[in-house]
Short mmCIF file of C-alpha atoms in Angstrom, two decimals:
data_model
loop_
_atom_site.label_atom_id
_atom_site.label_comp_id
_atom_site.label_asym_id
_atom_site.label_seq_id
_atom_site.Cartn_x
_atom_site.Cartn_y
_atom_site.Cartn_z
CA UNK A 1 159.35 153.25 52.51
CA UNK A 2 162.92 151.86 54.24
CA UNK A 3 165.34 149.61 53.30
CA UNK A 4 168.59 148.74 54.67
CA UNK A 5 171.94 148.27 52.78
CA UNK A 6 174.26 145.37 54.97
CA UNK A 7 177.41 145.88 55.15
CA UNK A 8 179.52 142.86 55.66
CA UNK A 9 183.28 142.94 56.48
CA UNK A 10 185.27 143.81 52.70
CA UNK A 11 181.63 144.92 50.71
CA UNK A 12 182.55 147.63 48.79
CA UNK A 13 179.79 148.16 47.04
CA UNK A 14 177.48 149.68 49.71
CA UNK A 15 178.17 153.50 49.00
CA UNK A 16 176.96 153.57 45.20
CA UNK A 17 173.91 151.75 46.25
CA UNK A 18 173.41 154.11 49.34
CA UNK A 19 174.17 156.95 47.14
CA UNK A 20 171.31 155.42 43.78
CA UNK A 21 168.70 154.74 46.62
CA UNK A 22 169.06 158.60 47.45
CA UNK A 23 167.75 159.12 44.27
CA UNK A 24 164.40 158.51 46.07
CA UNK A 25 162.96 160.53 48.34
CA UNK A 26 159.81 158.48 49.50
CA UNK A 27 163.06 156.01 50.40
CA UNK A 28 164.53 156.10 53.91
CA UNK A 29 167.77 153.97 53.86
CA UNK A 30 169.83 152.49 56.99
CA UNK A 31 173.00 150.71 56.95
CA UNK A 32 173.73 147.96 59.34
CA UNK A 33 176.77 145.55 59.38
CA UNK A 34 176.62 141.60 59.75
CA UNK A 35 176.32 141.42 63.37
CA UNK A 36 172.80 142.85 62.69
CA UNK A 37 169.54 140.05 64.40
CA UNK A 38 166.53 141.69 63.66
CA UNK A 39 166.27 143.55 60.23
CA UNK A 40 161.61 143.31 60.84
CA UNK A 41 162.25 146.69 60.25
CA UNK A 42 162.49 146.71 56.66
CA UNK A 43 160.65 146.90 53.65
CA UNK A 44 163.37 145.83 51.21
CA UNK A 45 166.77 144.50 52.46
CA UNK A 46 169.61 145.05 50.02
CA UNK A 47 172.38 142.95 49.96
CA UNK A 48 175.47 145.20 47.88
CA UNK A 49 178.88 144.21 45.63
CA UNK A 50 182.42 144.09 46.68
CA UNK A 51 184.59 141.49 47.78
CA UNK A 52 182.98 140.76 51.35
CA UNK A 53 185.68 138.71 53.88
CA UNK A 54 188.18 138.44 50.54
CA UNK A 55 186.45 136.42 48.64
CA UNK A 56 187.93 133.81 50.77
CA UNK A 57 187.36 129.94 50.19
CA UNK A 58 184.47 131.05 48.66
CA UNK A 59 182.84 134.34 46.70
CA UNK A 60 180.53 134.89 49.85
CA UNK A 61 180.46 132.20 51.98
CA UNK A 62 181.64 133.09 54.72
CA UNK A 63 179.42 136.61 54.45
CA UNK A 64 176.99 133.83 54.35
CA UNK A 65 177.01 132.41 58.51
CA UNK A 66 177.37 136.23 59.77
CA UNK A 67 174.25 136.87 62.04
CA UNK A 68 172.63 138.89 59.45
CA UNK A 69 172.18 135.94 57.20
CA UNK A 70 169.25 134.45 60.22
CA UNK A 71 167.64 138.22 59.97
CA UNK A 72 167.83 137.77 56.36
CA UNK A 73 166.29 134.09 56.47
CA UNK A 74 163.58 135.34 59.02
CA UNK A 75 162.55 137.97 56.53
CA UNK A 76 162.68 136.53 53.45
CA UNK A 77 159.95 134.09 54.93
CA UNK A 78 158.08 137.05 56.26
CA UNK A 79 157.73 137.62 52.09
CA UNK A 80 160.46 141.08 52.52
CA UNK A 81 162.05 142.36 49.08
CA UNK A 82 165.67 140.84 49.54
CA UNK A 83 167.91 141.96 46.61
CA UNK A 84 171.13 140.96 46.47
CA UNK A 85 173.84 142.33 43.82
CA UNK A 86 177.21 141.33 42.52
CA UNK A 87 178.62 139.60 45.83
CA UNK A 88 175.57 140.12 47.27
CA UNK A 89 173.95 137.91 44.57
CA UNK A 90 177.20 135.13 45.40
CA UNK A 91 176.39 135.53 49.81
CA UNK A 92 172.61 134.60 49.09
CA UNK A 93 173.37 132.06 46.44
CA UNK A 94 175.67 130.68 49.33
CA UNK A 95 173.62 130.50 52.08
CA UNK A 96 171.11 128.76 49.90
CA UNK A 97 168.52 131.36 49.58
CA UNK A 98 168.81 131.93 45.76
CA UNK A 99 169.55 128.45 43.20
CA UNK A 100 172.87 127.66 41.52
CA UNK A 101 176.55 128.88 42.28
CA UNK A 102 179.25 130.87 40.73
CA UNK A 103 182.80 129.83 39.98
CA UNK A 104 185.91 131.83 38.94
CA UNK A 105 185.56 133.16 35.48
CA UNK A 106 186.46 131.28 32.17
CA UNK A 107 189.37 132.97 31.39
CA UNK A 108 190.67 133.40 35.52
CA UNK A 109 190.98 136.82 35.30
CA UNK A 110 188.56 139.95 37.28
CA UNK A 111 186.33 140.97 33.61
CA UNK A 112 184.83 144.15 33.88
CA UNK A 113 182.79 146.17 30.85
CA UNK A 114 179.40 147.28 30.12
CA UNK A 115 176.43 144.83 28.78
CA UNK A 116 173.25 144.89 27.09
CA UNK A 117 170.80 142.56 29.15
CA UNK A 118 166.80 142.03 28.26
CA UNK A 119 165.16 143.11 31.13
CA UNK A 120 160.80 143.07 31.47
CA UNK A 121 160.58 144.34 28.25
CA UNK A 122 163.22 145.80 27.01
CA UNK A 123 167.45 146.34 26.85
CA UNK A 124 170.05 147.44 28.78
CA UNK A 125 172.99 148.88 28.86
CA UNK A 126 174.00 147.86 32.74
CA UNK A 127 177.60 147.27 34.64
CA UNK A 128 179.43 143.65 34.89
CA UNK A 129 182.88 142.94 37.72
CA UNK A 130 183.25 140.04 38.55
CA UNK A 131 186.04 137.77 39.01
CA UNK A 132 183.60 134.28 40.07
CA UNK A 133 181.24 135.92 37.84
CA UNK A 134 179.85 132.13 35.71
CA UNK A 135 176.93 131.45 37.28
CA UNK A 136 175.90 127.72 37.10
CA UNK A 137 172.60 125.80 37.50
CA UNK A 138 172.49 122.69 38.35
CA UNK A 139 168.58 123.05 38.96
CA UNK A 140 165.78 124.18 36.25
CA UNK A 141 164.04 127.09 37.48
CA UNK A 142 160.73 128.51 36.31
CA UNK A 143 160.61 131.39 33.45
CA UNK A 144 159.03 133.69 35.92
CA UNK A 145 162.39 133.74 38.00
CA UNK A 146 164.12 134.23 35.29
CA UNK A 147 164.64 138.55 35.36
CA UNK A 148 167.16 139.59 33.36
CA UNK A 149 169.44 137.25 30.43
CA UNK A 150 173.16 138.78 28.95
CA UNK A 151 172.50 138.07 25.43
CA UNK A 152 173.15 135.15 23.56
CA UNK A 153 176.03 134.73 25.99
CA UNK A 154 177.71 135.03 29.76
CA UNK A 155 180.46 137.69 29.35
CA UNK A 156 181.78 135.85 32.43
CA UNK A 157 182.76 132.36 30.34
CA UNK A 158 180.92 130.66 27.29
CA UNK A 159 179.59 127.41 29.33
CA UNK A 160 177.39 129.43 32.19
CA UNK A 161 174.47 130.31 32.09
CA UNK A 162 173.38 133.49 30.75
CA UNK A 163 170.75 134.61 33.38
CA UNK A 164 171.46 138.12 34.98
CA UNK A 165 169.45 138.32 37.69
CA UNK A 166 166.89 135.56 39.20
CA UNK A 167 164.50 135.08 42.08
CA UNK A 168 163.22 132.36 44.14
CA UNK A 169 160.51 130.34 43.57
CA UNK A 170 158.03 133.14 45.92
CA UNK A 171 159.79 136.11 43.86
CA UNK A 172 160.89 138.28 47.06
CA UNK A 173 164.33 136.91 47.03
CA UNK A 174 166.11 138.12 44.29
CA UNK A 175 169.66 138.15 42.70
CA UNK A 176 171.48 140.22 39.69
CA UNK A 177 175.02 140.40 38.57
CA UNK A 178 174.62 143.25 36.63
CA UNK A 179 176.12 146.34 38.57
CA UNK A 180 172.31 148.72 38.48
CA UNK A 181 173.29 150.67 41.13
CA UNK A 182 176.56 152.09 38.72
CA UNK A 183 174.38 153.07 36.45
CA UNK A 184 172.19 155.45 38.13
CA UNK A 185 173.94 158.74 38.31
CA UNK A 186 174.04 161.09 35.61
CA UNK A 187 177.73 161.36 35.30
CA UNK A 188 177.45 157.58 34.56
CA UNK A 189 178.38 156.74 31.08
CA UNK A 190 174.46 154.36 31.43
CA UNK A 191 171.82 156.09 34.03
CA UNK A 192 169.46 152.73 33.13
CA UNK A 193 170.19 151.01 36.65
CA UNK A 194 167.56 153.13 37.44
CA UNK A 195 164.79 151.02 35.12
CA UNK A 196 166.23 148.35 37.50
CA UNK A 197 165.44 149.91 41.26
CA UNK A 198 162.04 152.16 39.86
CA UNK A 199 161.04 148.37 38.47
CA UNK A 200 162.63 146.70 42.15
CA UNK A 201 161.17 149.44 44.30
CA UNK A 202 157.99 149.46 42.59
CA UNK A 203 156.78 145.62 44.05
CA UNK A 204 157.13 146.92 47.47
CA UNK A 205 155.64 151.08 47.08
CA UNK A 206 155.45 152.69 44.01
CA UNK A 207 157.96 155.21 43.46
CA UNK A 208 157.66 155.82 39.80
CA UNK A 209 157.43 154.62 36.46
CA UNK A 210 160.70 152.68 34.84
CA UNK B 1 193.51 117.78 69.73
CA UNK B 2 193.17 116.18 66.45
CA UNK B 3 194.93 116.92 63.31
CA UNK B 4 192.41 118.05 60.25
CA UNK B 5 193.04 118.26 56.60
CA UNK B 6 190.20 118.58 54.05
CA UNK B 7 191.46 118.49 50.27
CA UNK B 8 188.53 119.86 48.89
CA UNK B 9 188.08 119.28 44.92
CA UNK B 10 185.07 120.60 42.58
CA UNK B 11 182.55 117.64 41.15
CA UNK B 12 183.32 117.01 37.62
CA UNK B 13 180.22 117.94 36.42
CA UNK B 14 181.46 121.89 37.57
CA UNK B 15 183.19 124.09 35.37
CA UNK B 16 186.70 124.42 36.10
CA UNK B 17 188.64 126.81 33.65
CA UNK B 18 191.31 126.73 36.32
CA UNK B 19 192.34 122.67 34.74
CA UNK B 20 191.14 123.72 31.75
CA UNK B 21 193.79 126.74 31.53
CA UNK B 22 196.46 124.30 32.81
CA UNK B 23 196.09 121.63 30.64
CA UNK B 24 196.10 124.05 27.16
CA UNK B 25 199.17 125.10 28.99
CA UNK B 26 200.32 121.65 29.40
CA UNK B 27 199.92 121.05 26.02
CA UNK B 28 202.89 122.80 24.87
CA UNK B 29 205.41 120.33 26.95
CA UNK B 30 205.80 118.18 23.81
CA UNK B 31 208.08 115.93 25.46
CA UNK B 32 205.11 114.19 26.96
CA UNK B 33 201.29 114.15 27.00
CA UNK B 34 199.71 115.73 30.96
CA UNK B 35 196.05 115.32 30.93
CA UNK B 36 193.14 115.09 33.65
CA UNK B 37 193.99 117.80 36.10
CA UNK B 38 192.10 118.30 38.90
CA UNK B 39 193.09 120.92 41.16
CA UNK B 40 192.14 120.51 44.50
CA UNK B 41 192.34 123.01 47.93
CA UNK B 42 193.50 121.62 51.58
CA UNK B 43 192.57 123.09 54.29
CA UNK B 44 194.66 122.02 57.94
CA UNK B 45 193.75 123.03 61.02
CA UNK B 46 192.82 121.49 64.49
CA UNK B 47 190.33 120.32 66.57
CA UNK B 48 189.59 119.88 70.10
CA UNK B 49 187.71 116.56 71.04
CA UNK B 50 187.24 114.13 73.19
CA UNK B 51 187.90 111.26 70.54
CA UNK B 52 189.23 110.69 67.01
CA UNK B 53 184.76 109.75 66.43
CA UNK B 54 183.71 113.62 68.02
CA UNK B 55 186.79 115.20 66.23
CA UNK B 56 185.48 113.79 62.95
CA UNK B 57 181.99 114.56 63.59
CA UNK B 58 182.96 118.19 64.31
CA UNK B 59 185.20 118.69 61.57
CA UNK B 60 182.35 117.05 59.31
CA UNK B 61 179.73 119.31 60.83
CA UNK B 62 181.71 122.49 60.17
CA UNK B 63 183.33 121.73 56.88
CA UNK B 64 179.89 121.01 54.88
CA UNK B 65 179.00 123.99 56.84
CA UNK B 66 181.70 126.58 55.35
CA UNK B 67 184.08 125.36 53.46
CA UNK B 68 182.21 123.27 51.52
CA UNK B 69 180.14 124.39 48.85
CA UNK B 70 177.50 120.89 48.23
CA UNK B 71 176.42 121.93 45.08
CA UNK B 72 179.51 122.41 43.57
CA UNK B 73 182.19 120.73 45.85
CA UNK B 74 183.02 117.45 47.34
CA UNK B 75 185.80 116.76 49.50
CA UNK B 76 188.28 114.10 51.56
CA UNK B 77 188.52 114.75 55.22
CA UNK B 78 191.67 113.02 57.62
CA UNK B 79 192.33 112.70 61.10
CA UNK B 80 194.53 112.13 63.01
CA UNK B 81 195.56 112.97 67.49
CA UNK B 82 198.76 115.57 67.48
CA UNK B 83 201.92 114.52 68.89
#
């Protein structure tokens, strides 16, 4: 399986994601920058977390108009699996590849911590970290598009959506706010991120049980 | 050359923690009542165009493509010829 990790200017989470993917021998990882124009060789494309372009204007806004996003659009249209994590999720909403938008946290402060989220038929402990983590959906999405949910309230604000991970209608473009890639190594507080990662990668090629 | 001012504000329906926090802080000023806070962003730039209509069209397009997110923000655009 060929995986691509996009490095936008200022992106900070790409190395953690590459480390997480290194858990799987079947995954061959290539990093590309935001000037890449052809991603057709990849089976799965990741937009990592970390405040690209300093979160200027709005988180993800500047990254969303870089050349690589046109390549991401083409890949999405060709049914390639696209996964945005944290800021990568914000980029996908700014690019209108996912519904909704993000606003600054209720406290106006950066928040990080471990949260319990519902995923598939169980509960996971995953790290979150964001200053602009309040996810707002003005439109109703189908239940099948909701992949992860916080327990009763978003950690970023009481009025925000409790959705922690969502897909587009087709199911191949996915945004996940918790940094599951930071919960995949044995020295981390939680390794529950592996459950998410295996489940996502299994959509492309079966690589194991989650 | 034309000077452009784009004033961006969140739609009233969108969560606005900054305005809410400012209102809550303002409640501590007891000499008066301050309310209905709106926090806006002002972005200024200049654009090279043949005339004001073209400048407005270019600036408007650019603003919609990058400066604002139409799902959550509204904007007011003003143009004047540079001296």
